[in-house]
Coordinates of C-alpha atoms in Angstrom, one line a residue:
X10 CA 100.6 128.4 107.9
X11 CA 103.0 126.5 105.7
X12 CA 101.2 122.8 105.3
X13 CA 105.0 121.3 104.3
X14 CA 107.5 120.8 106.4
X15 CA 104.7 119.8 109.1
X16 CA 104.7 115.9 110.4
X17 CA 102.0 113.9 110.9
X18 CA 101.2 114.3 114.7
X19 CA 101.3 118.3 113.4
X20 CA 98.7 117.5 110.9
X21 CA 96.1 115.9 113.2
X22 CA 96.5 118.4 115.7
X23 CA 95.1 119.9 112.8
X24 CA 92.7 118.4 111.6
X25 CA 91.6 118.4 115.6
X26 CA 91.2 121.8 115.6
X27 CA 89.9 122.6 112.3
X28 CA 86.9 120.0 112.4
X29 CA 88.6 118.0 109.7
X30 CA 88.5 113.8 109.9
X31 CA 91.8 112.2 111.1
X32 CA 92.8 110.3 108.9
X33 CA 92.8 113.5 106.6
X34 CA 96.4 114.1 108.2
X35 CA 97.8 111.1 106.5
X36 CA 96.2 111.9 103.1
X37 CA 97.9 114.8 103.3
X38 CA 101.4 113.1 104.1
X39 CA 100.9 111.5 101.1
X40 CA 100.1 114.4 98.8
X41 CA 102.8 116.6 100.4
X42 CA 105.8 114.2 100.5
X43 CA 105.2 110.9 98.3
X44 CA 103.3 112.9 95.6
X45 CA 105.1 116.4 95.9
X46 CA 102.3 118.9 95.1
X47 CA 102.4 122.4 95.4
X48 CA 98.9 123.3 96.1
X49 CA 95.8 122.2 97.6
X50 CA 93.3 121.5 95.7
X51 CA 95.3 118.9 94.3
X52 CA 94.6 117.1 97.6
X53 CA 92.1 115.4 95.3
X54 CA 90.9 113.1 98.2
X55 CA 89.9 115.5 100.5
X56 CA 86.8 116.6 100.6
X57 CA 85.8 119.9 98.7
X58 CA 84.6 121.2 102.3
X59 CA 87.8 120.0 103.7
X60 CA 89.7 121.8 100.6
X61 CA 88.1 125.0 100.8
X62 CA 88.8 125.3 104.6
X63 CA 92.6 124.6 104.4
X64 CA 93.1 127.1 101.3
X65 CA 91.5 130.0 104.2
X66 CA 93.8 128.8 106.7
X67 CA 97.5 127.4 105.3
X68 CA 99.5 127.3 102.1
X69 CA 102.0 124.7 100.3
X70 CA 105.1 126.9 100.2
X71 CA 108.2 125.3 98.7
X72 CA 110.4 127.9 97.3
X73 CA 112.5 126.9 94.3
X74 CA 116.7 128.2 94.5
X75 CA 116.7 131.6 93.1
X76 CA 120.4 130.7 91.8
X77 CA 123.1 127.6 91.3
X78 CA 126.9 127.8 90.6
X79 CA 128.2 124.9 89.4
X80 CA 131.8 123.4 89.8
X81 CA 133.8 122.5 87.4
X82 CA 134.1 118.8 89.3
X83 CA 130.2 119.3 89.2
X84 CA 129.3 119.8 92.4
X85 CA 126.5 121.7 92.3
X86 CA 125.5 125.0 94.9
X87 CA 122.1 126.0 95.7
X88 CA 120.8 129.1 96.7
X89 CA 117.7 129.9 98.8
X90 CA 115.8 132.4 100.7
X91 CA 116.0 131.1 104.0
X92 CA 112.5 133.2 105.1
X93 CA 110.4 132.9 102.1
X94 CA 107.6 135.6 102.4
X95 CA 109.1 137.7 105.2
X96 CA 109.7 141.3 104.2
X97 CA 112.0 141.8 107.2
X98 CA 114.0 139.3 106.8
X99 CA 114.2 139.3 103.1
X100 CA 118.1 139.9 102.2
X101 CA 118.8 136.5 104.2
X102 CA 119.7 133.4 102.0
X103 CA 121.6 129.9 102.7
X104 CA 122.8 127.3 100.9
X105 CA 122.6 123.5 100.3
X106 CA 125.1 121.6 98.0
X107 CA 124.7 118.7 95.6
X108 CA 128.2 116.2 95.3
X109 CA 127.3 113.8 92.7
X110 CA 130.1 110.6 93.0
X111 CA 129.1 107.9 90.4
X112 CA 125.9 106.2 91.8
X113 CA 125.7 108.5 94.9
X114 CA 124.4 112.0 95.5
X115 CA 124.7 113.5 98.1
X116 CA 123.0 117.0 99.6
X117 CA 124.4 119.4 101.8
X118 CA 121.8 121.1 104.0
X119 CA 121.7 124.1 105.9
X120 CA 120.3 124.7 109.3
X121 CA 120.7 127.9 110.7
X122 CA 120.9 131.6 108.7
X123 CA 124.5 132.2 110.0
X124 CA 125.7 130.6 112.9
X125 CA 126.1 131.1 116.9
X126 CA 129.2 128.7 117.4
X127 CA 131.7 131.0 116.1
X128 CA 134.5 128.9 114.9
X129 CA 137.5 131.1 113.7
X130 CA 138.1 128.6 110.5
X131 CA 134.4 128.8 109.2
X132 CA 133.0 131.3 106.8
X133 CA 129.6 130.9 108.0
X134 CA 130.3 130.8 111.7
X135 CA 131.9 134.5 111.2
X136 CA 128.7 135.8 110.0
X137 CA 126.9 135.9 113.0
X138 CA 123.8 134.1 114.1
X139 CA 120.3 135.7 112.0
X140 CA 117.9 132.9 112.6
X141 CA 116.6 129.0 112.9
X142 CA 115.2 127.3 109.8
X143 CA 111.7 125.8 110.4
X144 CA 111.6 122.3 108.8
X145 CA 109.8 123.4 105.3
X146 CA 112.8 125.8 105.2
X147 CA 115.1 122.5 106.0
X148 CA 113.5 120.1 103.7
X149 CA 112.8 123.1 100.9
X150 CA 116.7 122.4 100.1
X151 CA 115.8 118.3 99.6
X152 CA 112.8 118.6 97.9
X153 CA 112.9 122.0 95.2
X154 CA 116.5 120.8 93.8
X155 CA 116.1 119.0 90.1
X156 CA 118.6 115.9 91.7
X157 CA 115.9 115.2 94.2
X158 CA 115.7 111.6 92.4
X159 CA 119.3 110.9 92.3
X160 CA 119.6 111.6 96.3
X161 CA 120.9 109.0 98.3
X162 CA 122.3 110.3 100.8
X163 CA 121.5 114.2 103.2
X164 CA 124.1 115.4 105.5
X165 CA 123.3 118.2 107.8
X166 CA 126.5 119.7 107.7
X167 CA 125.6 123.2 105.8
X168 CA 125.1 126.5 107.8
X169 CA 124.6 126.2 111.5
X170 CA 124.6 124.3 113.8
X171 CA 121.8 121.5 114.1
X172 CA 121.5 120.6 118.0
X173 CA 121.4 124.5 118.4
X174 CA 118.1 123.8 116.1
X175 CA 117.3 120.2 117.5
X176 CA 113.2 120.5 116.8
X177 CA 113.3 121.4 113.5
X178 CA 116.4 119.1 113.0
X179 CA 114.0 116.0 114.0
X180 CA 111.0 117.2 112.6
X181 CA 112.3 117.4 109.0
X182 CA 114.2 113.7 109.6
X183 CA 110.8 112.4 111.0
X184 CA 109.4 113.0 107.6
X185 CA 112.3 111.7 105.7
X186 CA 112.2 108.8 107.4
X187 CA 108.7 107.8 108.8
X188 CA 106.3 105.8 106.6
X189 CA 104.1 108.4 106.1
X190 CA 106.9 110.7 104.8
X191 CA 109.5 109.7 102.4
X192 CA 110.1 106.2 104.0
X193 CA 114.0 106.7 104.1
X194 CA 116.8 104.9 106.2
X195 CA 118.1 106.6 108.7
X196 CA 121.3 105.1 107.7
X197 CA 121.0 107.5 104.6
X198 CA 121.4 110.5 107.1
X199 CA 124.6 112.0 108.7
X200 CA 123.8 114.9 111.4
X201 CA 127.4 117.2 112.6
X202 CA 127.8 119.0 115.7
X203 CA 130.3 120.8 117.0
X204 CA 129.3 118.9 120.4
X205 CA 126.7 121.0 122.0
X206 CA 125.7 118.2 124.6
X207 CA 122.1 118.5 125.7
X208 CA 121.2 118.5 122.1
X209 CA 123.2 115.9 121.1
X210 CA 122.0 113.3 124.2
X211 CA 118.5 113.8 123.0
X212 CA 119.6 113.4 118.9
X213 CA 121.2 110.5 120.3
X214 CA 117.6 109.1 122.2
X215 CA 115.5 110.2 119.8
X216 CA 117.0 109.2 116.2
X217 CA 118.8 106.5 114.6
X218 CA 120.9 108.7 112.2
X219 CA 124.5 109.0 112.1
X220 CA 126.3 111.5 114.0
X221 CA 129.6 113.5 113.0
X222 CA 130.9 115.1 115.9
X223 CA 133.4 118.5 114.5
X224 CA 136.6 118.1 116.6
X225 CA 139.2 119.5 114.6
X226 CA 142.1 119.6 117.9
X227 CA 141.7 117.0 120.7
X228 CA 144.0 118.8 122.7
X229 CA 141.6 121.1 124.7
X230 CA 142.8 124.5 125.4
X231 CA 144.0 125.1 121.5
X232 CA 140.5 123.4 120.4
X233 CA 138.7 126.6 122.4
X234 CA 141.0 128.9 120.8
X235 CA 140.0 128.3 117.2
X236 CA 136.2 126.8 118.6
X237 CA 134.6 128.8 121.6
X238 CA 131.9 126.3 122.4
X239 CA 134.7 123.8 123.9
X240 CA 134.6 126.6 127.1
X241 CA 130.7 125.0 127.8
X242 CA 130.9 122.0 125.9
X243 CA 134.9 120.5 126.5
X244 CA 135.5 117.6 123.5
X245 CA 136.5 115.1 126.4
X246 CA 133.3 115.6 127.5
X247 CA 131.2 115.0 124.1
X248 CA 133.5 111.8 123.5
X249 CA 132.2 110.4 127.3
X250 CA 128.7 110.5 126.0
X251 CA 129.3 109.3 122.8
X252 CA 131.0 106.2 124.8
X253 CA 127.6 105.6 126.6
X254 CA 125.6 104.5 123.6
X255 CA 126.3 101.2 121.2
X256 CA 128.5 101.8 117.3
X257 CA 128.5 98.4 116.8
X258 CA 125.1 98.1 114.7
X259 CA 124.7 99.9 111.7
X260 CA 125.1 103.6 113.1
X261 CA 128.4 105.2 112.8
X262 CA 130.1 107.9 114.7
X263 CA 132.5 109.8 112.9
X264 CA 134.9 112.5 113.9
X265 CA 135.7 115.8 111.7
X266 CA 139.2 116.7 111.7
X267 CA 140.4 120.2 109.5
X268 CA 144.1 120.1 109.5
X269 CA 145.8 123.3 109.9
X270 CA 149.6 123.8 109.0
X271 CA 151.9 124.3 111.8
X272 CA 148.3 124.9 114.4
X273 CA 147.1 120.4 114.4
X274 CA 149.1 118.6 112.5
X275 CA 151.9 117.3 113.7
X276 CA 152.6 113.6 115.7
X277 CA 151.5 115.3 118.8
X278 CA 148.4 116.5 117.6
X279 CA 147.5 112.9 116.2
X280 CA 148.9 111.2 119.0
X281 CA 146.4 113.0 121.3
X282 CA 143.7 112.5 119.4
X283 CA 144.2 108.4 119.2
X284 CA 144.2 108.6 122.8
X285 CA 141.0 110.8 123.4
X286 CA 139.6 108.3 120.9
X287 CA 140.9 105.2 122.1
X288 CA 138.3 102.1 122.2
X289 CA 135.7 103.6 120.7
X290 CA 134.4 102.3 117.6
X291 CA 134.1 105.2 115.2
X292 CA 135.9 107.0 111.8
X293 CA 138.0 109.8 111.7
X294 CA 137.7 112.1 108.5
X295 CA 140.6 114.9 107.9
X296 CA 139.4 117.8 106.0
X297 CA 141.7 119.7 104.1
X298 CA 141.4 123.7 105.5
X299 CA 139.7 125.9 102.6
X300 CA 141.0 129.0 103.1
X301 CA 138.7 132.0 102.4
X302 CA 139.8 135.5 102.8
X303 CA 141.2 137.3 105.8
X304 CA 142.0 133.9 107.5
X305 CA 144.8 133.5 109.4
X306 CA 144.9 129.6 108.4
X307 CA 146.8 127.9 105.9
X308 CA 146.2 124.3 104.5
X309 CA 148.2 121.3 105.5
X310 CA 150.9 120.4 103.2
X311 CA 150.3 116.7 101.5
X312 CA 153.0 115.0 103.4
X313 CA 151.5 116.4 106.6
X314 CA 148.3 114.9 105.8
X315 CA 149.3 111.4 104.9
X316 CA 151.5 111.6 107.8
X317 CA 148.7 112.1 110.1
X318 CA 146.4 109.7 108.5
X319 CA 148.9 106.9 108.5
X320 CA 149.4 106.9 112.3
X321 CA 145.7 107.0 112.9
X322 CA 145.1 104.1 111.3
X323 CA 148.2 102.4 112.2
X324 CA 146.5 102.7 115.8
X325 CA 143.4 100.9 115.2
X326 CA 141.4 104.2 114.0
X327 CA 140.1 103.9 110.8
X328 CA 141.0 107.2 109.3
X329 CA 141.0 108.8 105.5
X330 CA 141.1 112.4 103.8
X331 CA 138.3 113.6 102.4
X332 CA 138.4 114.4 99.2
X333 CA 137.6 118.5 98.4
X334 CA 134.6 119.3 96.1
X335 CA 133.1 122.5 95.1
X336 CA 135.8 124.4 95.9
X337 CA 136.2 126.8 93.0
X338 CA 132.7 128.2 94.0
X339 CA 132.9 128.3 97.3
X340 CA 130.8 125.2 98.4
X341 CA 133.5 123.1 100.4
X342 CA 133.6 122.7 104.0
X343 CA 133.3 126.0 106.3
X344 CA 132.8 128.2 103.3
X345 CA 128.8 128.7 102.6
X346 CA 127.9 132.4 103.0
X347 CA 124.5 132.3 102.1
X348 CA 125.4 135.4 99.5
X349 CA 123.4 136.5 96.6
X350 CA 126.0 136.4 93.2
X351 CA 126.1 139.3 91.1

């Protein structure tokens, strides 16, 4: 049993069950996420009794990258093993980036091993589906990296898909954000879905983080072709819900938009999307395609893109293009593999 990664309501359970005081659970918050050790016996303030009984039962497992490639705009890619301590599933690995930008860094987190949504642009989602991350797998990423300190912002937009994940997901934001964890905002967190709906309803309910919703055509049968789960889950659909609940606090909604040449961006393409958009209060961020091998996609010319961007916004949309980092070793949008580097 893995000690981090567990919240506090897992931790008296615990404690419950072991014969250990209560308030032993929030102790151990403190030592695991304000304090950051690796081991238990540096739980100083337990008692020796309580000590002893914990090393028999559970472990502090926080397993450090076993590689980084940086970019020569340094962005920074780390690689870990995504089942620490499992012979069978030893060969799996994901990925988490670092984008520093002046005061801000942000971190990239993965999810899944591999993905189930299947989206024909994304590197990942052609990989196939190997597994769930538990949340010391999710928060392994945020917590063994040497920028830890210079974080200031997580966005779960790595491998997989989160609401296909949705336990974990809030389980590792509940300790980022409760006061017995690291105390965060939840303004400091962005969560992306393709727009599996049950999942995101009950993100929606249960957290206060932001929400980027991957869209990429707003026209609905060419969105299916390049994304299968608009068959189950149709875009007009995900926008209804998103219309149910209030962006005019401090939350923000934002839509991810990959242009294509010749397949999304044209007039029509934007024009559609202002209208499945219309009145609600939220961004729209184009991503320019990466292209990775044995795609059948090419990247939007420049013209294309401002093109685009300019009538979004000259229809009440805010809209910009989001500027490509990591690119050079393969940690941009849709293109974490989760490979080992020879």
């Amino acid at each position: 049993m893995n000690l981090f990664g567990m919240t506090l309501p897992q931790l008296q359970h615990l404690c419950t069950e072991e014969g250990l005081p209560r308030f032993a659970a929030r102790q151990m918050c403190d030592w695991l996420y304000a304090k950051r050790v690796d081991n238990i016996d540096a739980m100083t303030n337990l008692s020796l009794k309580a000590r002893s009984r914990l090393k028999e039962i559970a472990v502090i497992e926080k397993p450090a990258p076993v590689n980084c490639q940086v970019s020569k705009d340094g962005t920074k890619k780390y690689l870990f093993p995504a089942f620490p301590g499992s012979q069978e599933n030893k060969e799996h690995y994901i990925e988490a980036v670092y984008i520093p930008d002046g005061e801000r860094g942000t971190l990239c987190i993965s999810c899944q091993v591999g993905c189930k949504m299947g989206c024909r642009f994304c590197v990942t989602g052609q990989q196939g589906f190997h597994g769930n991350l538990d949340s010391a797998a999710i928060l392994n990423q945020i917590f063994s990296i040497p920028e830890f300190e210079q974080l200031t912002n997580i966005v779960y937009m790595g491998m997989g898909e989160p609401m296909d994940n949705l336990d974990n997901i809030l389980a590792s934001i509940d300790v980022l954000t409760s006061d017995w964890g690291l105390a965060w905002s939840p303004r400091r967190i962005t969560v992306s879905s393709v727009g599996i709906i049950p999942g995101l309803k009950r993100f929606l309910e249960e957290s206060q983080c932001h929400v980027a919703v991957s869209l990429h055509n707003a026209f609905a049968i060419e969105r299916e072709a390049i994304m299968p789960a608009q068959r189950a889950y149709p875009i007009a659909d995900v926008v209804a819900l998103l219309r149910r609940y209030d962006w005019n606090g401090q939350r923000r909604i934002s839509f991810e938009y990959t242009l294509f040449k010749g397949l999304n961006d044209d007039i029509r393409h934007a024009t559609q999307l202002v209208s499945l958009l219309k009145g609600l209060r939220c961004r729209v961020n184009l991503i320019p395609f990466h292209p990775s091998p044995d795609t059948p996609f090419q990247t939007s010319s420049t013209i294309a893109t401002n093109r685009f961007r300019d009538y979004i916004n000259a229809h009440g949309i805010t809209c910009t293009v989001r500027t490509s980092r990591g690119q050079d070793i393969m940690a941009a949008c849709g293109l974490l593999a989760g490979q080992t580097q020879t």
